[in-house]
PDB file of C-alpha atoms in Angstrom:
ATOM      1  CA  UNK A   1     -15.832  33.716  11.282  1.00 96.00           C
ATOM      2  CA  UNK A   2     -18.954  33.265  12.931  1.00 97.00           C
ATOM      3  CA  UNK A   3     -18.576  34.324  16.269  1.00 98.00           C
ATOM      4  CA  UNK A   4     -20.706  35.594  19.824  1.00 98.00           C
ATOM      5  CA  UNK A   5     -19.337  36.533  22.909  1.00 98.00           C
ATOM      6  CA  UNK A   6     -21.079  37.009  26.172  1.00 98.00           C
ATOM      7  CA  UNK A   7     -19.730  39.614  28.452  1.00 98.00           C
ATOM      8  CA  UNK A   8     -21.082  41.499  31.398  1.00 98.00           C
ATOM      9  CA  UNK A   9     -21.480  38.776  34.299  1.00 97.00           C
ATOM     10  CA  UNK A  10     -20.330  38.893  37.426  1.00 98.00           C
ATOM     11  CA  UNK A  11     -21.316  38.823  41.427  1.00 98.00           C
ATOM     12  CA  UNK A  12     -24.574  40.588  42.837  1.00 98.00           C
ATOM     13  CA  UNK A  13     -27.205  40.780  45.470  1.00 98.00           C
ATOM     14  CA  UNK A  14     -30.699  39.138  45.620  1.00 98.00           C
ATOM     15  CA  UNK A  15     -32.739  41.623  44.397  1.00 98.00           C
ATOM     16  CA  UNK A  16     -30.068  43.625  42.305  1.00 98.00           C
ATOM     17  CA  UNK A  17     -29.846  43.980  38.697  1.00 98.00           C
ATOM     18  CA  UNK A  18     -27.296  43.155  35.690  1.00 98.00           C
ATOM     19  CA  UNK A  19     -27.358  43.533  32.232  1.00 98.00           C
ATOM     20  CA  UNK A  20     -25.791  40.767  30.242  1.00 98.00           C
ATOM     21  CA  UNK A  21     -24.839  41.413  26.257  1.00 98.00           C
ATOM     22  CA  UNK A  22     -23.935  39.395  23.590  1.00 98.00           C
ATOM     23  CA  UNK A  23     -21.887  40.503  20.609  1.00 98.00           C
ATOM     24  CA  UNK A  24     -22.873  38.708  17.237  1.00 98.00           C
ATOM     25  CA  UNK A  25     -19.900  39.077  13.984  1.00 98.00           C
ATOM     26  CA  UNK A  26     -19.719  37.064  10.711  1.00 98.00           C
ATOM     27  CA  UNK A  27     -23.319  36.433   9.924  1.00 97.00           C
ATOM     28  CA  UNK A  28     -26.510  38.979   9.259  1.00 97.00           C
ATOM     29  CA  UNK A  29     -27.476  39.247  12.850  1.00 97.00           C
ATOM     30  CA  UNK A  30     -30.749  40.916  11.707  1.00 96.00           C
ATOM     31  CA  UNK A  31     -32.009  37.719   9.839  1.00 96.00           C
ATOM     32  CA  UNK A  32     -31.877  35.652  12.892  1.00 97.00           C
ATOM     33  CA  UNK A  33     -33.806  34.084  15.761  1.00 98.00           C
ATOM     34  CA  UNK A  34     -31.429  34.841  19.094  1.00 98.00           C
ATOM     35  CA  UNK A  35     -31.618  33.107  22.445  1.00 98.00           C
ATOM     36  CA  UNK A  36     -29.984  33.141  25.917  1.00 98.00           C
ATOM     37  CA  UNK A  37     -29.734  29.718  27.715  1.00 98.00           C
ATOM     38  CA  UNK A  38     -28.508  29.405  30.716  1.00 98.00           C
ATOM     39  CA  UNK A  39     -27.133  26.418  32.877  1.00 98.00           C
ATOM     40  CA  UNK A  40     -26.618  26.286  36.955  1.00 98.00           C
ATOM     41  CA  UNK A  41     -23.420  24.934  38.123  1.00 97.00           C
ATOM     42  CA  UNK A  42     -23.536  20.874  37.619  1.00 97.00           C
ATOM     43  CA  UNK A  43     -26.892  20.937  36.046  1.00 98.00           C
ATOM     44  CA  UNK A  44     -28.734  20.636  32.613  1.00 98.00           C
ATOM     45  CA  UNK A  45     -29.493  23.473  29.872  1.00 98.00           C
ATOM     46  CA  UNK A  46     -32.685  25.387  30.991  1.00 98.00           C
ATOM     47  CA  UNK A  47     -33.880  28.202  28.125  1.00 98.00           C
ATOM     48  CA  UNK A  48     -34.916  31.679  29.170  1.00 97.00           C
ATOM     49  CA  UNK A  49     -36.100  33.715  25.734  1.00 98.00           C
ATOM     50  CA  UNK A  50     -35.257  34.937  22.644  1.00 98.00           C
ATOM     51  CA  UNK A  51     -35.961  37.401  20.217  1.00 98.00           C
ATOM     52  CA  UNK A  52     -37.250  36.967  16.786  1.00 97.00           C
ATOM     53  CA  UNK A  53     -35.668  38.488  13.570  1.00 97.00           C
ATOM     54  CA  UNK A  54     -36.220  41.847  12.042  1.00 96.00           C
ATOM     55  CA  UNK A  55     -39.198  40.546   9.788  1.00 96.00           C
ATOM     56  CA  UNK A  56     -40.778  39.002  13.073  1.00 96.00           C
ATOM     57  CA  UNK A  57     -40.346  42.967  14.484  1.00 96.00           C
ATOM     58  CA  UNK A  58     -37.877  41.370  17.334  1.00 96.00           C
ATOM     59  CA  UNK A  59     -40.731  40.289  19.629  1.00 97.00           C
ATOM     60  CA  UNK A  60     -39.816  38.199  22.766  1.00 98.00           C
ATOM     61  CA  UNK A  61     -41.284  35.137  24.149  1.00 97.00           C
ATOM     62  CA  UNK A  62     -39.754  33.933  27.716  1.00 98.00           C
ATOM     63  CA  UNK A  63     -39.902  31.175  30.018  1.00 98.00           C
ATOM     64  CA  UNK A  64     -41.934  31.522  33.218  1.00 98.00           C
ATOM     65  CA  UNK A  65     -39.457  31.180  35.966  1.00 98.00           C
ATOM     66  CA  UNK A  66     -37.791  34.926  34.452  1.00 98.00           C
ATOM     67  CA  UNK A  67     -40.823  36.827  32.711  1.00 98.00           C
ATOM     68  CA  UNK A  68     -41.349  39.831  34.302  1.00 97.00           C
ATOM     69  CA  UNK A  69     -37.814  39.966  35.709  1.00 98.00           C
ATOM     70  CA  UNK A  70     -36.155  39.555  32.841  1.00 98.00           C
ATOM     71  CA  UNK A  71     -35.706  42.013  29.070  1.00 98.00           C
ATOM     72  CA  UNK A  72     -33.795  40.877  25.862  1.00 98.00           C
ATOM     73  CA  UNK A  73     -33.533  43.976  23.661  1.00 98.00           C
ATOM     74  CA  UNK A  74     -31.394  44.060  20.829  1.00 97.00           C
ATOM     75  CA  UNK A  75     -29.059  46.885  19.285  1.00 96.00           C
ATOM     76  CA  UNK A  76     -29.094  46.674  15.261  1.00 94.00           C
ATOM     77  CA  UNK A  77     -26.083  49.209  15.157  1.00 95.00           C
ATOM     78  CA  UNK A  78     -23.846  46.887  17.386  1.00 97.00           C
ATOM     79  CA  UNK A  79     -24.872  43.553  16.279  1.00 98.00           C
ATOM     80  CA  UNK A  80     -25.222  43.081  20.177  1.00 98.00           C
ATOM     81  CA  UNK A  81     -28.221  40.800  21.644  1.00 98.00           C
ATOM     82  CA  UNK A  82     -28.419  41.837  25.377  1.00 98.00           C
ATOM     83  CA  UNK A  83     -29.771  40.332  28.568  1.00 98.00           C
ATOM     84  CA  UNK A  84     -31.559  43.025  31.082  1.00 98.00           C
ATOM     85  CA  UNK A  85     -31.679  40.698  34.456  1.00 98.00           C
ATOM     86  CA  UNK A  86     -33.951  42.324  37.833  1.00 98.00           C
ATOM     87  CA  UNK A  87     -35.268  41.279  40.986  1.00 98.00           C
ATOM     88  CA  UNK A  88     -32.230  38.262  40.846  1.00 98.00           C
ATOM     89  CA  UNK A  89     -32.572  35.291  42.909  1.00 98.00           C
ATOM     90  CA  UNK A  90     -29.797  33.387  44.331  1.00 98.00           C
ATOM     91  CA  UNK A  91     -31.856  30.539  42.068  1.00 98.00           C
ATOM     92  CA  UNK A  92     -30.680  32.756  38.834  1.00 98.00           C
ATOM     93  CA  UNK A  93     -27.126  31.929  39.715  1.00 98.00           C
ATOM     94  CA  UNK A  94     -25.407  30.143  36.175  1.00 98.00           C
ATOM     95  CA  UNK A  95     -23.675  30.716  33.230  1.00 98.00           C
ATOM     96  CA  UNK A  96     -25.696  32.228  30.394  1.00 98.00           C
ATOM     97  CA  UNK A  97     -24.993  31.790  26.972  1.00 98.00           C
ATOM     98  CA  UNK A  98     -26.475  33.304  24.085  1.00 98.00           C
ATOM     99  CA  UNK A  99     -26.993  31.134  20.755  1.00 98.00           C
ATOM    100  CA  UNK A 100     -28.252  31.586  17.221  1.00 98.00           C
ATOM    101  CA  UNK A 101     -30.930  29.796  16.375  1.00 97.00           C
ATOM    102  CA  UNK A 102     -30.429  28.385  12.536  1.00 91.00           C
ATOM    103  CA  UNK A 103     -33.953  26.738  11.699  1.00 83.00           C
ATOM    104  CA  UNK A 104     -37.417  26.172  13.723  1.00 91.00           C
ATOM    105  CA  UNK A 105     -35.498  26.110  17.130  1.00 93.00           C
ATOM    106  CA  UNK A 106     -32.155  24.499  16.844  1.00 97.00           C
ATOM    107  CA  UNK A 107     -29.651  26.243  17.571  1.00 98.00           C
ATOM    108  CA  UNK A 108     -26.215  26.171  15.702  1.00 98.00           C
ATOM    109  CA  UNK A 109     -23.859  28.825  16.574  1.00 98.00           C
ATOM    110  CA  UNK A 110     -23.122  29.646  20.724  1.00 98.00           C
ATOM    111  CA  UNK A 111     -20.846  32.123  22.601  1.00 98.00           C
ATOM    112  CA  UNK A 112     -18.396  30.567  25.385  1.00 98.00           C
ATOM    113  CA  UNK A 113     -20.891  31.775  28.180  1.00 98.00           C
ATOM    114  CA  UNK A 114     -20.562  34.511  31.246  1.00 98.00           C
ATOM    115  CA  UNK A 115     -21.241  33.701  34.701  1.00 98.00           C
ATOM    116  CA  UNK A 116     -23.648  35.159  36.777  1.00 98.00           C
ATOM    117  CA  UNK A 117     -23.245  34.839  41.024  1.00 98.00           C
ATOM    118  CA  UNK A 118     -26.387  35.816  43.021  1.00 98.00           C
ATOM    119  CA  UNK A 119     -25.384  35.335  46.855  1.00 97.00           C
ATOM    120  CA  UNK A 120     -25.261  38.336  49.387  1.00 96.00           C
TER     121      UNK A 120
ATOM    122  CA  UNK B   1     -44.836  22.617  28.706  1.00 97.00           C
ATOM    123  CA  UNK B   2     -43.382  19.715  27.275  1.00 98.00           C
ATOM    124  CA  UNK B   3     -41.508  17.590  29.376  1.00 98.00           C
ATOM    125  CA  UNK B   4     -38.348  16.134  27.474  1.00 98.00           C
ATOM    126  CA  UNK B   5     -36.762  12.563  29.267  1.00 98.00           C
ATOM    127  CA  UNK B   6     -33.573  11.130  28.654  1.00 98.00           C
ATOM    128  CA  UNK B   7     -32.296   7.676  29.530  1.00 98.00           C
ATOM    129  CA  UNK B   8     -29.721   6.591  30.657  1.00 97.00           C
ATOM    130  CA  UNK B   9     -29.172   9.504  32.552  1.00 98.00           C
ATOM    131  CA  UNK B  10     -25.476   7.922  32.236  1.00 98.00           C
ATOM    132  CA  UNK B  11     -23.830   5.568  29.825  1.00 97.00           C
ATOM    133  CA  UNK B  12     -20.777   3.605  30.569  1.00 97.00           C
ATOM    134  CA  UNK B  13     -18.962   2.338  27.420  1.00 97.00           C
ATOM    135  CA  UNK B  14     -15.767   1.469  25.783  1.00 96.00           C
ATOM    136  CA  UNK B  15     -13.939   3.490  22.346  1.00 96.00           C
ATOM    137  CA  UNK B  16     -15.595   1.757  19.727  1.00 97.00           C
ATOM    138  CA  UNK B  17     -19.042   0.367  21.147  1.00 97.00           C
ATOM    139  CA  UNK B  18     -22.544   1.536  19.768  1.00 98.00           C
ATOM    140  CA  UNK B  19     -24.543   3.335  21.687  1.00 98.00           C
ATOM    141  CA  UNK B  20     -27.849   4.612  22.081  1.00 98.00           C
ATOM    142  CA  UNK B  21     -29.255   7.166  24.043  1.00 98.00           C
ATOM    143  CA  UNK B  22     -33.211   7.891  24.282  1.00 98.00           C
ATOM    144  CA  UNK B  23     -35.345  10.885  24.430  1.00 98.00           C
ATOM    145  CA  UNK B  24     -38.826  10.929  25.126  1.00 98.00           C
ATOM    146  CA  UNK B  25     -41.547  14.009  24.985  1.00 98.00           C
ATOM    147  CA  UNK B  26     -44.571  14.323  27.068  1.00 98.00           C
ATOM    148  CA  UNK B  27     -46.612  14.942  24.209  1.00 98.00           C
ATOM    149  CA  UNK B  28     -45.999  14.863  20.447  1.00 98.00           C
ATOM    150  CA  UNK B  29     -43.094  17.109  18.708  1.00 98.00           C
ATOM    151  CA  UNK B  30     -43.345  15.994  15.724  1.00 97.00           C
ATOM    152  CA  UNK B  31     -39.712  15.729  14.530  1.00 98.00           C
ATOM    153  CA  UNK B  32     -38.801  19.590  16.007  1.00 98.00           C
ATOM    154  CA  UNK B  33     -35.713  17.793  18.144  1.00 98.00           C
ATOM    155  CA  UNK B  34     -32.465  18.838  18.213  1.00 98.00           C
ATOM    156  CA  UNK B  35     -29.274  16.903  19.756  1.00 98.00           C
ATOM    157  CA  UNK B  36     -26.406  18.845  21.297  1.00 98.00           C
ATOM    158  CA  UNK B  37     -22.675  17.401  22.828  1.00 98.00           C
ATOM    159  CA  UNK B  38     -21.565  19.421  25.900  1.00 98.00           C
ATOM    160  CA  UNK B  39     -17.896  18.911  27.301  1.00 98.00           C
ATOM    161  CA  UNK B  40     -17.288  20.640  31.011  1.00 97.00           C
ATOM    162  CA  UNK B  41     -16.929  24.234  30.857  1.00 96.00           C
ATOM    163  CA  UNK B  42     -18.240  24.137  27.167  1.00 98.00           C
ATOM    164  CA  UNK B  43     -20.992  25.579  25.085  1.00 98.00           C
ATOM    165  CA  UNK B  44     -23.017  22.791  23.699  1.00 98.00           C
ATOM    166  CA  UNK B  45     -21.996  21.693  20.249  1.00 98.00           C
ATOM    167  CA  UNK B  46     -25.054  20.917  17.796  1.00 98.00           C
ATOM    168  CA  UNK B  47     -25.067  17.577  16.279  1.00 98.00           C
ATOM    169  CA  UNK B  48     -28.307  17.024  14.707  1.00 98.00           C
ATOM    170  CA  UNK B  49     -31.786  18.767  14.068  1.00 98.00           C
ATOM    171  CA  UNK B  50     -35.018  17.992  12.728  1.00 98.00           C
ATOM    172  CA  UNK B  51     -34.532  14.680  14.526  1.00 98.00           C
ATOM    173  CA  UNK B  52     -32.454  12.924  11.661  1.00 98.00           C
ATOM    174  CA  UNK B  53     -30.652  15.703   9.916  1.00 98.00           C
ATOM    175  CA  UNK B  54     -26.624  15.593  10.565  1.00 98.00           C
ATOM    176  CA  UNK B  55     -25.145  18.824  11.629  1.00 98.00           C
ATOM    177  CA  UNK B  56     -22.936  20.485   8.683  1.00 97.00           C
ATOM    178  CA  UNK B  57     -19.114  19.232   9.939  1.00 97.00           C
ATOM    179  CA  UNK B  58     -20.203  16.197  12.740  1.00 98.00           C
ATOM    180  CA  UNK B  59     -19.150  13.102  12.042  1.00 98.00           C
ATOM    181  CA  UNK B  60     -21.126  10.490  10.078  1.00 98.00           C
ATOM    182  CA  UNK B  61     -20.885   8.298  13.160  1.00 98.00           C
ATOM    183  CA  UNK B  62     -23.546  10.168  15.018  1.00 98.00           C
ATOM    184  CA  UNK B  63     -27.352   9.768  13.834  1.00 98.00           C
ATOM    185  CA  UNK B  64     -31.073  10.571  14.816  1.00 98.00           C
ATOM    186  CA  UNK B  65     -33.948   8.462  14.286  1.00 98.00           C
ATOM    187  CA  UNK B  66     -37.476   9.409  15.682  1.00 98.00           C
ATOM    188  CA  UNK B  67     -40.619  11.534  15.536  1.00 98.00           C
ATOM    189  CA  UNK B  68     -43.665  11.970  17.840  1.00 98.00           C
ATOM    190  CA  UNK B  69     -42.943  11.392  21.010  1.00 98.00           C
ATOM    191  CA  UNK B  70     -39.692   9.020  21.053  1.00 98.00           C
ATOM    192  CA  UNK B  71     -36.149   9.671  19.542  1.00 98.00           C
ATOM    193  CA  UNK B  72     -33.085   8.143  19.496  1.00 98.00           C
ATOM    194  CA  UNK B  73     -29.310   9.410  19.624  1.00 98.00           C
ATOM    195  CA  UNK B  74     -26.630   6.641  18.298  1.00 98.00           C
ATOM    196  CA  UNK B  75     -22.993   6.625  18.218  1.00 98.00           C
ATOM    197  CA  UNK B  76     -21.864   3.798  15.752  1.00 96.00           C
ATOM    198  CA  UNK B  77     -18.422   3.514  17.029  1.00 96.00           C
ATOM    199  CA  UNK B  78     -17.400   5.141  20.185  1.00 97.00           C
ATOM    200  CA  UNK B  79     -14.430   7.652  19.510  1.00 97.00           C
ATOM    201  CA  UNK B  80     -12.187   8.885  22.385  1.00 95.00           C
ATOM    202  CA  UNK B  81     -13.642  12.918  21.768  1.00 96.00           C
ATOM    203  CA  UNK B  82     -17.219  11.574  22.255  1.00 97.00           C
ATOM    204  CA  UNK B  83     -16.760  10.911  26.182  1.00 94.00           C
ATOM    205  CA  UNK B  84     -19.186  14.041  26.981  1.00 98.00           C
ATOM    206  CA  UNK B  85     -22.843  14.861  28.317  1.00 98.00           C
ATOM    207  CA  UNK B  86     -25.300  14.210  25.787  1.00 98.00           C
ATOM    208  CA  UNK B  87     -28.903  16.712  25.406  1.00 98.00           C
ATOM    209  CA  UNK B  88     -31.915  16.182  23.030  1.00 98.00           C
ATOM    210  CA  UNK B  89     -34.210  19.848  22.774  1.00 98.00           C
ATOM    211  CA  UNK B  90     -37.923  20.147  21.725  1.00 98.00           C
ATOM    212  CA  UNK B  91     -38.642  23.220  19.461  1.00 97.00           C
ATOM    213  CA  UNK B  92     -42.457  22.285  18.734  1.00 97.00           C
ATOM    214  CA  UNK B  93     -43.875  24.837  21.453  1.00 96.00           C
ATOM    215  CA  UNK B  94     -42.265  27.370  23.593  1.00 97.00           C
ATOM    216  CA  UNK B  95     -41.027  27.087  25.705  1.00 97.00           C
ATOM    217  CA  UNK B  96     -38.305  25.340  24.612  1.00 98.00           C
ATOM    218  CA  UNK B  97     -37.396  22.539  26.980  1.00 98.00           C
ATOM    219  CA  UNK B  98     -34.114  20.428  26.874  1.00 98.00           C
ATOM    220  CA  UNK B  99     -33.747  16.902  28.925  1.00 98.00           C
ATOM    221  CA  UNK B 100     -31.977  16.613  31.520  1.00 98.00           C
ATOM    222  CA  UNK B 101     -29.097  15.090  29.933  1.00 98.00           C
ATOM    223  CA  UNK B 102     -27.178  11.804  29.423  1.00 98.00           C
ATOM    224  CA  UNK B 103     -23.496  11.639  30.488  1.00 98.00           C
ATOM    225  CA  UNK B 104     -21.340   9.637  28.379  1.00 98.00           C
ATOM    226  CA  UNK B 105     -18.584   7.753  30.425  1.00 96.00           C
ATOM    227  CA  UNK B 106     -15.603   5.647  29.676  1.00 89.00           C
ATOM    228  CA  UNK B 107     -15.651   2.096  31.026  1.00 89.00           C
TER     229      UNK B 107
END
C-alpha cells in the first residue's frame, strides 16, 4: 500500500526549531518529486517546497514566506522526506502534510498531516 | 507568483444538482491545474490533473474543462460524500499556488 506518515509536530516557541519527517512505503521513493504543504487552522492549502527526484540530484525550490528558515533533506536509506523548521513564527502555526507529487505538479498520494503550535 | 481565484467561495446545493465551481489564474497556466476534495481534518483527495484528466478511482461524475487562464470544476449529480471544500492548484511556475477554496454546502 502506498502510504506517508508525518510525525514529529508538536508545541514550541517563536524563534525555536523542529524537525518534521515524513515516512514514504509502497512506491520507489527515489523516483519521485516530494512536497510539504501546509494549512493554518480554518484556512486554505499554502505550499512550502519540495525536493526533486534522484535524477534531478534532490534539489529544493521553496516558497518565500519559509526560505531561509526552512530545510527539506531527504534520507534514501529510510525512505523518509523530512522538514528542518527555524526561526518559527507564531504565523508558521498549521498542520503540514507531505505529498507525492505524480506528474508536472499534481500531487496524488498525501500523509494524514502533523500539527505544528508556535505560541510562547 | 500566480495568483489562483476561486468562485463561489461557497456553494449551496441539493444531492443531485450540477454544479460548477470556477478557477481563474492571474496569468496563463496552460492546462498545469490540478483539483483536490478536502473534508475537515482531512488530507486533500486528488480528483483531476492536467485540467481535464480524471483521477485513477474518482467518480465519472466529477470533470475539468479549461486551459489558459480559466477552468472549471463540475459535479454532474450532487452525491451525499461530495459535501466538502473544493481547491484548484497551478503547477506552471513555482511556486505552486492553490486558491483559496470553494466550500461545498448542503441546502
Amino acid at each position: 500500500e502506498v502510504q506517508l506518515v508525518e510525525s514529529g509536530g508538536g508545541l514550541v516557541q517563536p524563534g525555536g526549531s523542529l524537525r518534521l519527517s515524513c515516512a514514504a512505503s509502497g512506491f520507489t521513493f527515489s523516483d519521485h518529486y516530494m512536497n510539504w504543504v501546509r494549512q493554518a487552522p480554518g484556512k486554505g492549502l499554502e505550499w512550502i517546497g519540495l525536493s526533486r527526484n534522484k535524477p534531478n540530484s534532490y534539489t529544493t525550490q521553496y516558497a518565500a514566506s519559509v526560505r531561509g528558515r526552512f530545510t527539506i533533506s531527504r534520507d534514501e536509506s529510510t525512505n523518509s522526506l523530512y522538514l528542518q523548521m527555524n526561526s518559527l513564527k507564531t504565523e508558521d502555526t498549521a498542520v503540514y502534510f507531505c505529498s507525492r507529487q505524480k506528474g508536472a505538479g499534481d500531487m496524488d498520494v498525501w500523509g494524514q498531516g502533523t500539527p505544528v503550535t508556535v505560541s510562547s | 507568483d500566480i495568483q489562483m481565484t476561486q468562485s463561489p467561495s461557497t456553494l449551496s446545493a441539493s444531492v443531485g444538482d450540477r454544479v460548477t465551481i470556477t478557477c481563474r489564474a492571474s496569468q496563463s497556466i496552460s492546462s498545469w491545474l490540478a483539483w483536490y476534495q478536502q473534508k475537515p481534518g482531512k488530507a486533500p483527495k486528488l480528483l483531476i490533473y492536467k485540467a481535464s484528466t480524471l483521477e485513477s478511482g474518482v467518480p465519472s461524475r466529477f470533470s475539468g474543462s479549461g486551459s489558459g487562464t480559466e477552468f472549471t470544476l463540475t459535479i454532474s449529480s450532487l452525491q451525499p460524500d461530495d459535501f466538502a471544500t473544493y481547491y484548484c492548484q497551478q503547477y506552471n511556475d513555482y511556486p505552486i499556488t492553490f486558491g483559496q477554496g470553494t466550500r461545498l454546502e448542503i441546502k
